[in-house]
Amino acid sequence: GTHHWIPRSQRLFGGQIIGQALVAAAKSVSDNLYAHSLHCYFVRAGDPKVPVLYQVDRIRDGRSFTVRSVRAIQHGQPILICQASFQMLQPSPLQHQFTMPVVPPPEDLLTVEELIRLYLSKPDLAEKYKLGLNKLLANEVPIEIKPVNPPVFYKLTASEPKNLFWVRARGYIGEGNMKLHCCVAAYVSDFAFLGTALLPYPGYRAQFAASLDHAMWFHSTFRSDEWMLYECESPWAGGSRGLVQGRLWRRDGVLAASCSQEGVLRVKPVTRPSKL
Ligand SMILES: CC(C)(COP(=O)(O)OP(=O)(O)OC[C@H]1O[C@@H](n2cnc3c(N)ncnc32)[C@H](O)[C@@H]1OP(=O)(O)O)[C@@H](O)C(=O)NCCC(=O)NCCSC(=O)CCCCC(=O)O
């Protein structure tokens, strides 16, 4: 596996490693099998200077379900362990899902880049914020994001640990390759996910934040290059860790995938300039 976007932390983006691990697993199963879940642990930081080797173990090929175990390896040691399970299409009369939140359509919202440019155009914006916003703008991620409730970058306001944004992969993938759409959705699902656990704590800044594990369940067909609503919430944080849960909705209201992640969150108080 080669690298695309590298986060500022200079460790490999977790979503990239999960997505590539799923590509490796999917290549080892027949065309009539579809990913329905994956469970991963990030055991070491990924090194952006070298490629990743994906080693697939064929754990079991059953009549309906097929399981693969993938190890992502760098410098001879695992950086991620991933179990992925695939199933033949099997219709059933049991079928239900939650209801998608009602939000404005993506056409009515601005992308993160457009929002940043809007903030940068404000004449009264302090110099220190301009630097941070320009750094964010230079951070070219292969995902387009439209926040439903855009954050005010320069205001420290606590909010409940819930976030809604429209997401899609940049570029055209096209219809028909459901395996690839699942791999790309795995990539997308790790982006800005853990940050949900930090929303109630504007007085703290993450000194170290990294995903420890990531699980995903795929429910229906979808296209990762079309807008999907990512509904994220954090039911718990404690012990220098935070738990986040997410649902990826197709824009027609069908639940496409569910995700869960725990991450390590080491924070320090934001220092404010003295008023004296
Ligand atoms: C670091 C992991 C999670 C496990 O850590 P640990 O078991 O502590 O491993 P060590 O190798 O012993 O330590 C690593 C590092 O941390 C320092 N450390 C350890 N404990 C503490 C502590 N209590 N307080 C302060 N510092 C501590 C230790 O000194 C080491 O520091 P160093 O020597 O400077 O390196 C480990 O399992 C790990 O790294 N796993 C991989 C995690 C990962 O890479 N996840 C995927 C990437 S994160 C991501 O993609 C999130 C999305 C970002 C994009 C976005 O949304 O914006």
CSV table of N, CA, C and O and ligand atoms in Angstrom, one decimal, residues 5 11-14 42-45 190-192 208 210-212 264 266, ligand 1:
chain,number,residue,atom,x,y,z
A,5,TRP,N,-3.0,11.1,1.6
A,5,TRP,CA,-2.9,12.2,2.5
A,5,TRP,C,-2.2,11.8,3.8
A,5,TRP,O,-2.5,10.7,4.4
A,11,ARG,N,2.0,10.5,11.3
A,11,ARG,CA,1.8,9.1,11.4
A,11,ARG,C,0.7,8.8,10.3
A,11,ARG,O,0.0,9.7,9.9
A,12,LEU,N,0.7,7.5,9.8
A,12,LEU,CA,-0.2,7.2,8.7
A,12,LEU,C,-1.7,7.4,9.2
A,12,LEU,O,-2.0,7.1,10.4
A,13,PHE,N,-2.5,7.9,8.3
A,13,PHE,CA,-4.0,8.1,8.6
A,13,PHE,C,-4.6,6.7,8.8
A,13,PHE,O,-4.5,5.8,7.9
A,14,GLY,N,-5.3,6.5,9.9
A,14,GLY,CA,-5.9,5.2,10.3
A,14,GLY,C,-6.8,4.8,9.2
A,14,GLY,O,-6.8,3.6,8.8
A,42,PHE,N,-5.3,-0.6,16.0
A,42,PHE,CA,-4.1,0.1,15.5
A,42,PHE,C,-3.1,-0.2,16.6
A,42,PHE,O,-3.2,0.4,17.7
A,43,VAL,N,-2.1,-1.0,16.3
A,43,VAL,CA,-1.2,-1.4,17.4
A,43,VAL,C,0.2,-0.6,17.4
A,43,VAL,O,0.9,-0.5,18.4
A,44,ARG,N,0.5,0.0,16.3
A,44,ARG,CA,1.7,0.9,16.2
A,44,ARG,C,1.4,2.0,15.3
A,44,ARG,O,0.6,1.9,14.3
A,45,ALA,N,2.1,3.1,15.4
A,45,ALA,CA,2.0,4.2,14.5
A,45,ALA,C,2.5,3.8,13.1
A,45,ALA,O,3.6,3.2,13.1
A,190,ASP,N,-13.0,7.3,9.2
A,190,ASP,CA,-12.1,7.6,10.3
A,190,ASP,C,-11.7,9.1,10.4
A,190,ASP,O,-11.1,9.5,11.3
A,191,PHE,N,-12.2,9.9,9.4
A,191,PHE,CA,-11.8,11.3,9.3
A,191,PHE,C,-12.7,12.1,10.2
A,191,PHE,O,-13.9,12.0,10.1
A,192,ALA,N,-12.1,12.9,11.1
A,192,ALA,CA,-12.8,13.8,12.0
A,192,ALA,C,-13.8,13.1,12.9
A,192,ALA,O,-14.8,13.7,13.4
A,208,PHE,N,-2.2,14.7,22.1
A,208,PHE,CA,-2.0,13.4,21.4
A,208,PHE,C,-3.4,12.8,21.2
A,208,PHE,O,-4.1,12.6,22.2
A,210,ALA,N,-5.2,9.6,18.9
A,210,ALA,CA,-5.0,8.6,17.9
A,210,ALA,C,-6.0,7.5,18.1
A,210,ALA,O,-6.4,7.1,19.2
A,211,SER,N,-6.6,7.0,17.0
A,211,SER,CA,-7.5,5.9,17.1
A,211,SER,C,-6.8,4.6,17.6
A,211,SER,O,-5.8,4.3,17.1
A,212,LEU,N,-7.5,3.9,18.5
A,212,LEU,CA,-7.0,2.6,19.0
A,212,LEU,C,-7.6,1.5,18.3
A,212,LEU,O,-6.9,0.5,18.0
A,264,VAL,N,-7.2,7.2,21.9
A,264,VAL,CA,-6.5,7.7,23.1
A,264,VAL,C,-6.6,9.3,22.9
A,264,VAL,O,-6.4,9.8,21.8
A,266,ARG,N,-5.0,12.5,24.9
A,266,ARG,CA,-4.3,13.2,25.9
A,266,ARG,C,-4.3,14.6,25.6
A,266,ARG,O,-4.0,15.1,24.6
B,1,LIG,C1,0.4,5.0,21.2
B,1,LIG,C2,-0.4,3.8,21.2
B,1,LIG,C3,-1.8,4.1,21.0
B,1,LIG,C4,-0.1,3.0,22.4
B,1,LIG,O1,0.7,3.6,23.3
B,1,LIG,P1,1.6,2.9,24.4
B,1,LIG,O2,1.1,1.6,24.8
B,1,LIG,O3,1.7,3.9,25.5
B,1,LIG,O4,2.9,2.7,23.5
B,1,LIG,P2,4.3,3.2,23.7
B,1,LIG,O5,5.0,2.8,22.4
B,1,LIG,O6,4.8,2.7,25.0
B,1,LIG,O7,4.2,4.8,23.7
B,1,LIG,C5,3.9,5.5,22.6
B,1,LIG,C6,4.2,7.0,22.9
B,1,LIG,O8,3.3,7.5,23.9
B,1,LIG,C7,4.0,8.0,25.0
B,1,LIG,N1,3.2,7.7,26.2
B,1,LIG,C8,2.8,6.5,26.6
B,1,LIG,N2,2.0,6.6,27.7
B,1,LIG,C9,2.0,7.9,28.0
B,1,LIG,C10,1.3,8.7,29.0
B,1,LIG,N3,0.6,8.1,30.0
B,1,LIG,N4,1.4,10.0,29.0
B,1,LIG,C11,2.2,10.6,28.0
B,1,LIG,N5,2.8,10.0,27.0
B,1,LIG,C12,2.7,8.6,27.0
B,1,LIG,C13,5.3,7.2,25.0
B,1,LIG,O9,6.3,7.9,25.7
B,1,LIG,C14,5.6,7.2,23.5
B,1,LIG,O10,6.1,8.5,23.1
B,1,LIG,P3,7.3,8.6,22.1
B,1,LIG,O11,8.4,7.9,22.7
B,1,LIG,O12,7.4,10.1,21.9
B,1,LIG,O13,6.8,7.9,20.8
B,1,LIG,C15,0.1,2.8,20.1
B,1,LIG,O14,-0.6,1.7,20.1
B,1,LIG,C16,-0.1,3.5,18.7
B,1,LIG,O15,0.6,4.5,18.4
B,1,LIG,N6,-1.0,2.9,17.9
B,1,LIG,C17,-1.3,3.5,16.6
B,1,LIG,C18,-2.4,4.5,16.7
B,1,LIG,C19,-2.6,5.1,15.4
B,1,LIG,O16,-1.6,5.4,14.7
B,1,LIG,N7,-3.9,5.2,14.9
B,1,LIG,C20,-4.2,5.6,13.6
B,1,LIG,C21,-3.9,7.0,13.3
B,1,LIG,S1,-4.8,8.2,14.2
B,1,LIG,C22,-5.9,8.8,13.1
B,1,LIG,O17,-5.8,8.5,11.9
B,1,LIG,C23,-7.0,9.7,13.6
B,1,LIG,C24,-7.6,10.5,12.5
B,1,LIG,C25,-6.8,11.8,12.3
B,1,LIG,C26,-7.5,12.7,11.2
B,1,LIG,C27,-8.5,13.7,11.7
B,1,LIG,O18,-9.6,13.3,12.0
B,1,LIG,O19,-8.2,14.9,11.8
